[in-house]
Amino acid sequence: MKFQSPTKKHIQLLKDILSPERVSSGQSNLDLHSIDQSHHPPSRPDAVLWPINAQEVSDILAFANQENISVTAWGSGSSLEGNPIPVFKGLVLDFTYMNRILQIREKDFQADVEPGVIYQRLNTRLKHTGLFFAPDPGAHATIGGIIANNAGGIRSVRYGSARQNVLQIKVVLANGEQITAGSRSLKTSSGYDLLDLFVGSEGTLGLITEATVRLRGLPERSVAAIVSFPSVKMAAKAVFDIIRSGLEPAALEMIDTNCIRLINREDSIGINESPSLFIEFYGVAKAQLEQEMDMVREISRHAGANGFVSGIGDRDRNALLKARYELGEKIRRSHPGRTHIVLDVAVPISSFPETVSFAKQESSVTDIPFYIFGHAGSGNLHLVLMGKTDDPTEWAAIDRINESIVEMAIRQGGTATGEHGVGIGKKKFMFTEHGTGLKWMHNIKKLLDPQGILNPGKIFPLSK
Ligand SMILES: Cc1cc2nc3c(=O)[nH]c(=O)nc-3n(C[C@H](O)[C@H](O)[C@H](O)COP(=O)(O)OP(=O)(O)OC[C@H]3O[C@@H](n4cnc5c(N)ncnc54)[C@H](O)[C@@H]3O)c2cc1C
């Protein structure tokens, strides 16, 4: 793939399309847009642009397409697989200024937003309505980045990932054409599902300039519990038993002993230091919630639980959730001189216990510090490995561990990535996962972006 580097003349023309102060080739701006939150090496773009409306995005793409300059979209750069790193340099389109909440339609449980809206800000705005946007990746992510990565988070076991929470998007294609995909209806049988095609496409097929997202009712009541087990395998088996029983938790998270030690040390929460599940239910009636918790207690007892703390109040629950959200950061802080890799696979729920045991066994072979956690109720496992930053032997071992776990997940009928996306890190597994289906993904890419200018170097194994 050969792209043109933008010349001084190109930059001047781009300044004419936007305005001079929204086009930068300054070193600090290039650095800020060279790396996300992953371990992948940085790559500086040639220039960063900040559009303020769809027409500007369209004009930039038409221009870049004509001049064969690559364009990578940027939300807030919180990805964990190198998704927004401009590996072929070119232009980065930062959506920070397209951050308006355009309309909240309470009666339809919908909101129209620009892609640069940080989802926590939308939820703060929605508080008085009793509604909220459910995908919850924890980091300060934008709605555009959440949709483009099909991100999920803690409550995806109940509300799904981005895909289940977006109804309609406006998209600018590589040639500058503007289209709308989806509708504001909850149901549709109308033709091919272009909306789903763009969700999770990581800015490789088109750039989102507006989204109508689905909102959910804030729960009237909730109950939460922490259940401890002698081993991660037993905890994972209990996850399977809970889901199989037909219970529908709002959150079902697994955290291993290493994570709990860290949380206890930094937040003084005082959880039993053994592999644990955090379980939460939402509902209307107190009696129903109590019944659900009783069932969880019974199932956990059968699964060998050695600790059960239920009826956690709002304060403790929020403290625990906060600690869970900050886990990635805590892990990083506690290992100076080391870099993290966050593995993300998802498997059918019956394979979850086996996958968790395998991940633990593979990681235990070396002395590299590791942490296991995940959105267990969705069969989604995360493993953080902390490798010495400049130690190629450790990184070769990490690569091996990563590969063996991802390949095992695919063999189980699962996927190389449950929610972080393919980015750079998961490209090499795409053929194993999709087989000849990958060729058809590539055909779609060629149809929508014939010159391959949109976020090149991502998703497809041969793209670099
Ligand atoms: C501490 C931490 C915890 C996390 N926890 C979770 C978690 O629990 N669940 C989870 O799913 N993720 C999690 N993530 C990953 C990350 O937050 C999500 O993937 C998030 O959706 C990225 O959003 P962003 O705005 O930062 O997008 P970016 O990282 O900037 O971009 C993401 C991708 O979207 C593309 N893109 C951005 N804007 C647009 C647009 N307008 N149109 C088209 N393409 C666009 C980019 O090119 C890139 O490919 C976590 C990250 C961190 C750092």
XYZ file of C-alpha atoms and ligand atoms in Angstrom:
517
model
C 0.000 0.000 0.000
C 1.529 3.281 -1.033
C 0.037 6.528 0.171
C 1.118 10.030 -0.485
C 2.493 12.077 2.414
C 0.661 15.368 2.612
C 2.790 18.177 1.179
C 2.851 21.809 2.356
C 0.395 22.561 -0.430
C -1.965 19.811 0.791
C -1.785 21.167 4.336
C -2.602 24.649 3.078
C -5.601 23.290 1.131
C -6.781 21.445 4.247
C -6.486 24.688 6.227
C -8.724 26.268 3.606
C -11.297 23.451 3.986
C -11.329 23.720 7.807
C -9.627 26.730 9.284
C -5.920 27.160 10.055
C -6.260 26.655 13.823
C -7.959 23.275 13.293
C -5.085 21.765 11.305
C -1.838 21.003 13.124
C 1.527 19.497 12.297
C 2.942 20.537 15.679
C 5.082 17.848 17.313
C 3.067 17.633 20.524
C -0.196 17.138 18.629
C 1.424 14.496 16.424
C 2.758 12.725 19.529
C -0.627 12.836 21.250
C -2.180 11.111 18.238
C 0.542 8.535 17.713
C -0.455 6.001 20.350
C -3.525 4.628 22.103
C -3.580 2.775 25.454
C -2.094 -0.408 24.013
C 1.444 -1.779 23.950
C 1.720 -1.320 20.174
C 4.502 0.984 18.969
C 3.582 4.592 18.274
C 3.360 6.040 14.768
C 3.014 9.768 14.247
C 0.581 11.103 11.670
C 1.696 13.903 9.321
C -1.105 16.187 10.491
C -4.061 16.254 12.866
C -7.391 17.787 11.810
C -10.353 18.709 13.993
C -13.562 18.857 11.908
C -16.696 20.451 13.366
C -19.390 19.050 11.091
C -20.216 16.284 8.603
C -19.637 18.531 5.600
C -16.054 19.178 6.677
C -15.496 15.441 7.184
C -16.901 14.855 3.711
C -14.693 17.537 2.143
C -11.568 16.172 3.864
C -12.277 12.593 2.752
C -13.064 13.593 -0.854
C -9.766 15.505 -0.915
C -7.710 12.744 0.753
C -9.231 10.113 -1.533
C -8.362 12.141 -4.598
C -4.805 12.721 -3.356
C -4.341 9.171 -2.017
C -3.600 10.295 1.549
C -4.504 7.944 4.413
C -7.003 9.061 7.076
C -7.434 7.601 10.553
C -10.302 8.607 12.853
C -9.601 9.450 16.484
C -12.106 9.410 19.353
C -10.221 9.656 22.622
C -7.473 7.145 21.865
C -8.441 4.742 24.667
C -8.293 1.611 22.486
C -6.285 -1.387 23.642
C -5.304 -2.951 20.295
C -3.711 -0.066 18.423
C -7.026 0.624 16.617
C -6.524 4.403 16.081
C -2.718 4.365 15.625
C -1.998 5.910 12.197
C 0.451 3.230 11.114
C 0.713 4.727 7.614
C 0.966 8.269 8.998
C -1.186 10.581 6.847
C -4.046 12.487 8.470
C -5.703 11.882 11.812
C -9.260 13.177 12.109
C -9.898 13.967 15.756
C -13.639 14.194 16.575
C -13.201 16.125 19.829
C -15.067 19.212 18.584
C -17.997 17.221 17.173
C -19.269 16.702 20.696
C -22.829 18.000 20.736
C -25.717 16.094 22.252
C -28.191 17.044 19.527
C -31.483 15.744 20.839
C -32.783 13.565 23.645
C -36.106 11.902 22.841
C -37.158 10.574 26.224
C -40.407 9.118 24.917
C -38.571 7.040 22.323
C -35.662 6.136 24.635
C -33.221 7.619 22.112
C -30.596 10.311 21.809
C -28.939 11.832 18.742
C -25.296 12.609 19.366
C -22.196 13.639 17.507
C -19.365 11.066 17.561
C -17.064 13.023 19.874
C -19.478 12.908 22.837
C -17.834 11.173 25.794
C -20.394 8.611 26.944
C -20.136 9.528 30.638
C -21.141 13.098 29.699
C -24.219 11.785 27.892
C -25.143 9.768 30.977
C -24.706 12.799 33.225
C -27.026 14.789 30.925
C -29.557 11.928 31.016
C -29.677 11.572 34.798
C -32.881 13.594 35.295
C -34.664 11.525 32.609
C -34.203 8.169 34.369
C -32.518 6.850 31.216
C -28.945 5.890 30.383
C -26.677 4.708 27.563
C -25.622 1.173 28.531
C -22.245 0.391 26.845
C -19.677 1.170 29.474
C -16.026 0.624 28.557
C -14.871 2.515 31.631
C -12.277 4.712 29.944
C -13.268 8.202 28.783
C -14.364 6.859 25.419
C -16.359 8.665 22.751
C -19.605 7.362 21.286
C -17.897 7.248 17.842
C -15.045 5.119 19.219
C -17.475 2.879 21.121
C -19.514 2.208 17.964
C -16.435 1.817 15.753
C -14.947 -0.784 18.151
C -18.296 -2.352 19.085
C -17.194 -1.802 22.682
C -19.068 -3.370 25.583
C -18.141 -3.308 29.249
C -19.511 -4.499 32.545
C -23.217 -4.424 31.692
C -22.964 -6.025 28.249
C -24.234 -9.301 29.751
C -27.627 -7.608 30.105
C -27.690 -4.823 27.517
C -25.274 -6.080 24.864
C -22.377 -4.164 23.311
C -22.544 -1.036 21.112
C -24.237 -3.040 18.342
C -27.344 -3.602 20.478
C -27.442 0.053 21.500
C -27.220 2.010 18.274
C -30.144 2.436 15.916
C -28.950 4.762 13.216
C -25.723 6.394 12.101
C -24.683 8.999 9.604
C -21.504 8.000 7.838
C -19.113 9.663 5.412
C -17.611 7.183 2.959
C -14.026 7.279 1.687
C -15.044 9.257 -1.415
C -16.808 11.884 0.691
C -20.346 10.603 0.050
C -22.680 10.934 3.055
C -25.129 8.142 3.862
C -27.493 7.140 6.664
C -27.558 3.533 7.885
C -30.281 2.038 10.086
C -33.498 3.689 11.236
C -34.994 5.036 14.459
C -37.252 2.026 14.749
C -36.414 -0.784 17.177
C -37.219 -3.330 14.476
C -36.538 -3.440 10.768
C -36.454 -6.022 7.974
C -35.555 -3.453 5.391
C -32.788 -4.676 3.115
C -29.165 -5.321 3.986
C -28.018 -4.231 7.411
C -25.522 -1.487 6.610
C -25.655 -0.262 10.195
C -24.217 -3.527 11.502
C -21.534 -3.413 8.843
C -20.185 -0.117 10.130
C -20.467 -1.020 13.828
C -17.141 -2.628 14.787
C -15.451 -1.643 11.513
C -12.867 0.513 13.362
C -13.075 3.437 10.980
C -11.981 1.300 8.004
C -15.225 1.580 5.990
C -16.489 5.084 6.729
C -16.460 7.761 9.404
C -19.424 8.230 11.741
C -20.603 11.829 11.999
C -23.808 11.297 13.995
C -25.479 8.463 15.883
C -28.937 7.774 17.240
C -28.299 5.641 20.296
C -30.726 3.544 22.248
C -31.305 4.455 25.899
C -32.379 2.181 28.743
C -34.349 2.837 31.898
C -32.278 3.298 35.046
C -33.119 0.412 37.365
C -35.576 1.079 40.172
C -33.693 -1.235 42.522
C -30.524 -3.281 42.449
C -28.768 -5.858 44.575
C -25.174 -6.942 44.393
C -23.031 -9.696 45.854
C -19.433 -10.844 45.928
C -18.863 -14.580 45.899
C -15.442 -16.125 46.490
C -14.147 -19.487 45.314
C -11.055 -21.579 46.012
C -9.974 -21.437 42.333
C -10.604 -19.442 39.152
C -11.840 -22.611 37.498
C -14.535 -23.040 40.160
C -15.505 -19.369 39.861
C -15.753 -19.740 36.077
C -17.821 -22.899 36.421
C -20.233 -21.001 38.711
C -20.593 -18.358 35.964
C -21.738 -21.087 33.602
C -24.161 -22.480 36.208
C -25.658 -19.041 36.914
C -26.258 -18.282 33.229
C -27.585 -21.800 32.565
C -30.109 -21.418 35.389
C -31.842 -18.686 33.364
C -30.909 -15.854 35.714
C -30.248 -12.551 33.950
C -27.696 -10.539 35.907
C -26.958 -6.910 35.026
C -23.292 -7.592 35.699
C -21.381 -10.816 36.232
C -17.678 -10.084 36.534
C -14.826 -12.371 37.452
C -11.682 -11.142 39.220
C -8.724 -13.326 40.184
C -6.767 -13.212 43.426
C -4.007 -10.983 42.016
C -6.611 -8.345 41.052
C -8.283 -8.527 44.457
C -4.982 -8.115 46.298
C -4.354 -4.979 44.280
C -7.853 -3.603 44.908
C -7.604 -4.347 48.640
C -4.189 -2.708 48.840
C -5.141 0.450 46.949
C -8.788 0.907 47.959
C -8.949 -0.830 51.375
C -12.163 -2.576 50.354
C -11.352 -5.787 52.249
C -12.579 -8.496 49.846
C -11.715 -12.133 50.487
C -8.403 -12.711 48.706
C -9.491 -15.541 46.446
C -11.007 -15.670 42.926
C -14.367 -13.928 43.061
C -17.474 -13.065 41.129
C -19.189 -9.706 41.349
C -22.880 -10.164 40.582
C -25.546 -7.534 40.254
C -29.270 -7.717 39.513
C -31.632 -4.930 38.499
C -35.359 -5.033 39.058
C -38.498 -3.418 40.349
C -39.620 -5.649 43.214
C -37.475 -6.251 46.292
C -38.852 -9.772 46.712
C -37.842 -10.744 43.195
C -34.302 -9.464 43.672
C -34.023 -11.372 46.948
C -35.188 -14.518 45.206
C -32.587 -14.076 42.477
C -29.838 -13.625 45.059
C -31.019 -16.729 46.935
C -30.675 -18.702 43.722
C -27.162 -17.344 43.165
C -26.230 -18.294 46.738
C -27.515 -21.828 46.210
C -25.792 -22.240 42.839
C -22.539 -20.849 44.232
C -22.683 -23.182 47.240
C -23.038 -26.159 44.911
C -20.149 -24.820 42.828
C -17.931 -24.790 45.941
C -18.025 -21.103 46.959
C -16.150 -20.331 50.181
C -17.515 -16.826 50.728
C -20.739 -14.982 49.933
C -21.326 -11.350 50.798
C -24.698 -10.131 49.553
C -26.866 -7.137 50.204
C -23.926 -4.874 49.397
C -25.118 -1.313 49.806
C -24.814 1.362 47.118
C -21.681 2.826 48.680
C -19.744 -0.453 48.757
C -21.028 -1.427 45.348
C -19.952 1.878 43.828
C -16.568 1.621 45.541
C -16.102 -1.867 44.134
C -17.231 -0.854 40.649
C -14.895 2.129 40.729
C -12.047 -0.136 41.808
C -12.922 -2.542 38.992
C -12.983 0.273 36.417
C -9.602 1.465 37.592
C -8.097 -2.019 37.638
C -6.134 -1.573 34.394
C -4.569 1.617 35.697
C -3.803 0.072 39.106
C -2.081 -2.884 37.447
C 0.058 -0.593 35.335
C 0.990 1.624 38.273
C 2.069 -1.311 40.384
C 4.648 -2.524 37.827
C 6.988 0.330 36.965
C 9.373 -0.545 34.137
C 6.886 -2.962 32.643
C 4.378 -2.599 29.791
C 0.974 -4.231 29.705
C -0.774 -6.274 27.069
C -4.515 -6.726 27.585
C -5.725 -9.937 26.060
C -9.405 -10.041 25.118
C -11.171 -13.181 23.923
C -14.757 -14.377 24.145
C -16.054 -17.920 24.051
C -19.418 -19.681 24.232
C -20.415 -19.720 27.888
C -20.012 -23.508 28.288
C -16.318 -23.161 27.286
C -15.641 -20.308 29.711
C -14.359 -22.434 32.641
C -11.963 -24.380 30.424
C -10.713 -21.181 28.738
C -10.066 -19.499 32.084
C -8.126 -22.529 33.404
C -6.118 -22.674 30.195
C -5.298 -18.945 30.402
C -4.122 -19.365 33.987
C -2.059 -22.455 33.182
C -0.379 -20.809 30.176
C 0.400 -17.630 32.124
C 1.770 -19.511 35.128
C 4.563 -21.068 33.049
C 6.659 -17.873 33.249
C 7.408 -15.376 36.032
C 5.687 -12.583 34.145
C 3.078 -10.965 36.427
C -0.463 -11.606 35.214
C -4.034 -10.721 36.142
C -7.229 -12.468 35.039
C -10.602 -10.769 35.003
C -13.459 -10.313 32.609
C -17.073 -9.816 31.761
C -17.621 -13.434 32.618
C -21.395 -13.477 32.056
C -20.740 -12.828 28.347
C -17.947 -15.417 28.162
C -15.495 -12.526 27.767
C -12.066 -13.053 29.320
C -9.318 -10.477 29.833
C -5.785 -11.327 30.818
C -3.236 -8.612 31.543
C 0.417 -9.605 31.254
C 3.077 -7.159 32.411
C 6.263 -7.604 30.374
C 9.588 -5.865 31.097
C 9.558 -3.001 28.638
C 12.918 -3.772 27.019
C 13.103 -7.522 27.371
C 12.558 -9.275 24.014
C 12.608 -12.706 25.672
C 9.686 -11.791 27.912
C 7.798 -10.309 24.961
C 8.381 -13.442 22.887
C 6.907 -15.445 25.787
C 3.962 -13.031 26.014
C 3.335 -13.428 22.274
C 3.311 -17.194 22.675
C 0.871 -17.033 25.607
C -1.350 -14.592 23.731
C -1.368 -16.760 20.614
C -2.112 -19.988 22.418
C -5.061 -18.463 24.314
C -6.559 -16.722 21.264
C -6.220 -19.879 19.175
C -7.780 -21.929 21.951
C -10.727 -19.482 22.136
C -11.257 -19.740 18.369
C -11.105 -23.549 18.547
C -13.879 -23.410 21.151
C -16.087 -21.568 18.641
C -15.238 -18.205 20.185
C -13.575 -15.089 18.866
C -10.155 -13.398 18.899
C -11.729 -10.275 20.383
C -14.863 -9.866 22.477
C -14.841 -6.077 22.637
C -11.467 -4.422 22.016
C -11.522 -4.919 18.244
C -8.910 -6.246 15.833
C -6.713 -3.164 15.483
C -3.117 -4.209 14.920
C -2.801 -6.953 17.512
C -5.500 -9.352 16.343
C -4.905 -9.134 12.566
C -2.884 -12.327 12.523
C -5.821 -14.352 13.856
C -8.397 -13.152 11.342
C -7.941 -15.952 8.835
C -8.033 -18.619 11.546
C -11.275 -17.144 12.841
C -13.042 -16.273 9.602
C -11.485 -18.529 6.945
C -12.652 -17.590 3.448
C -15.165 -15.190 5.047
C -12.185 -12.857 5.443
C -11.899 -12.591 1.643
C -15.495 -11.276 1.551
C -14.746 -8.784 4.301
C -11.879 -7.614 2.138
C -14.175 -7.384 -0.902
C -16.525 -5.155 1.121
C -13.573 -3.005 2.161
C -12.477 -2.653 -1.491
C -15.997 -1.742 -2.550
C -16.423 1.008 0.035
C -12.820 2.224 0.112
C -11.144 1.187 -3.173
C -7.879 2.984 -2.407
C -7.772 1.733 1.170
C -7.230 5.223 2.619
C -9.366 4.649 5.738
C -7.362 3.469 8.756
C -4.963 1.319 6.697
C -2.951 -1.418 8.390
C -5.865 -2.654 10.505
C -8.083 -5.727 10.547
C -6.591 -7.486 7.482
C -3.490 -9.645 8.069
C -1.755 -8.629 4.850
C -2.463 -4.961 5.308
C 1.116 -4.262 6.284
C -8.699 1.466 31.299
C -9.458 0.994 30.088
C -10.531 0.131 30.255
C -11.246 -0.306 29.145
N -12.304 -1.148 29.346
C -13.034 -1.553 28.283
C -14.173 -2.394 28.484
O -14.513 -2.791 29.590
N -14.873 -2.733 27.391
C -14.534 -2.314 26.128
O -15.243 -2.647 25.180
N -13.457 -1.524 25.917
C -12.702 -1.133 26.958
N -11.609 -0.329 26.755
C -11.194 0.026 25.376
C -11.687 1.379 24.834
O -12.054 2.254 25.868
C -12.872 1.189 23.891
O -12.499 0.414 22.778
C -13.466 2.513 23.377
O -14.604 2.213 22.630
C -12.530 3.344 22.512
O -13.146 4.619 22.315
P -12.295 5.905 21.947
O -13.221 7.050 21.890
O -11.133 6.024 22.832
O -11.871 5.526 20.465
P -10.420 5.500 19.819
O -9.537 4.604 20.595
O -9.948 6.865 19.567
O -10.765 4.836 18.409
C -11.285 3.534 18.341
C -11.480 3.120 16.887
O -12.582 3.832 16.368
C -12.226 4.588 15.227
N -13.040 5.803 15.308
C -13.037 6.763 16.258
N -13.977 7.680 15.995
C -14.596 7.288 14.861
C -15.642 7.835 14.067
N -16.265 8.962 14.387
N -16.005 7.155 12.953
C -15.403 6.003 12.593
N -14.399 5.454 13.293
C -14.009 6.089 14.424
C -10.728 4.779 15.344
O -10.110 4.961 14.086
C -10.313 3.461 15.970
O -10.196 2.458 14.997
C -10.874 0.119 27.849
C -9.792 1.002 27.688
C -9.079 1.420 28.792
C -7.933 2.360 28.586
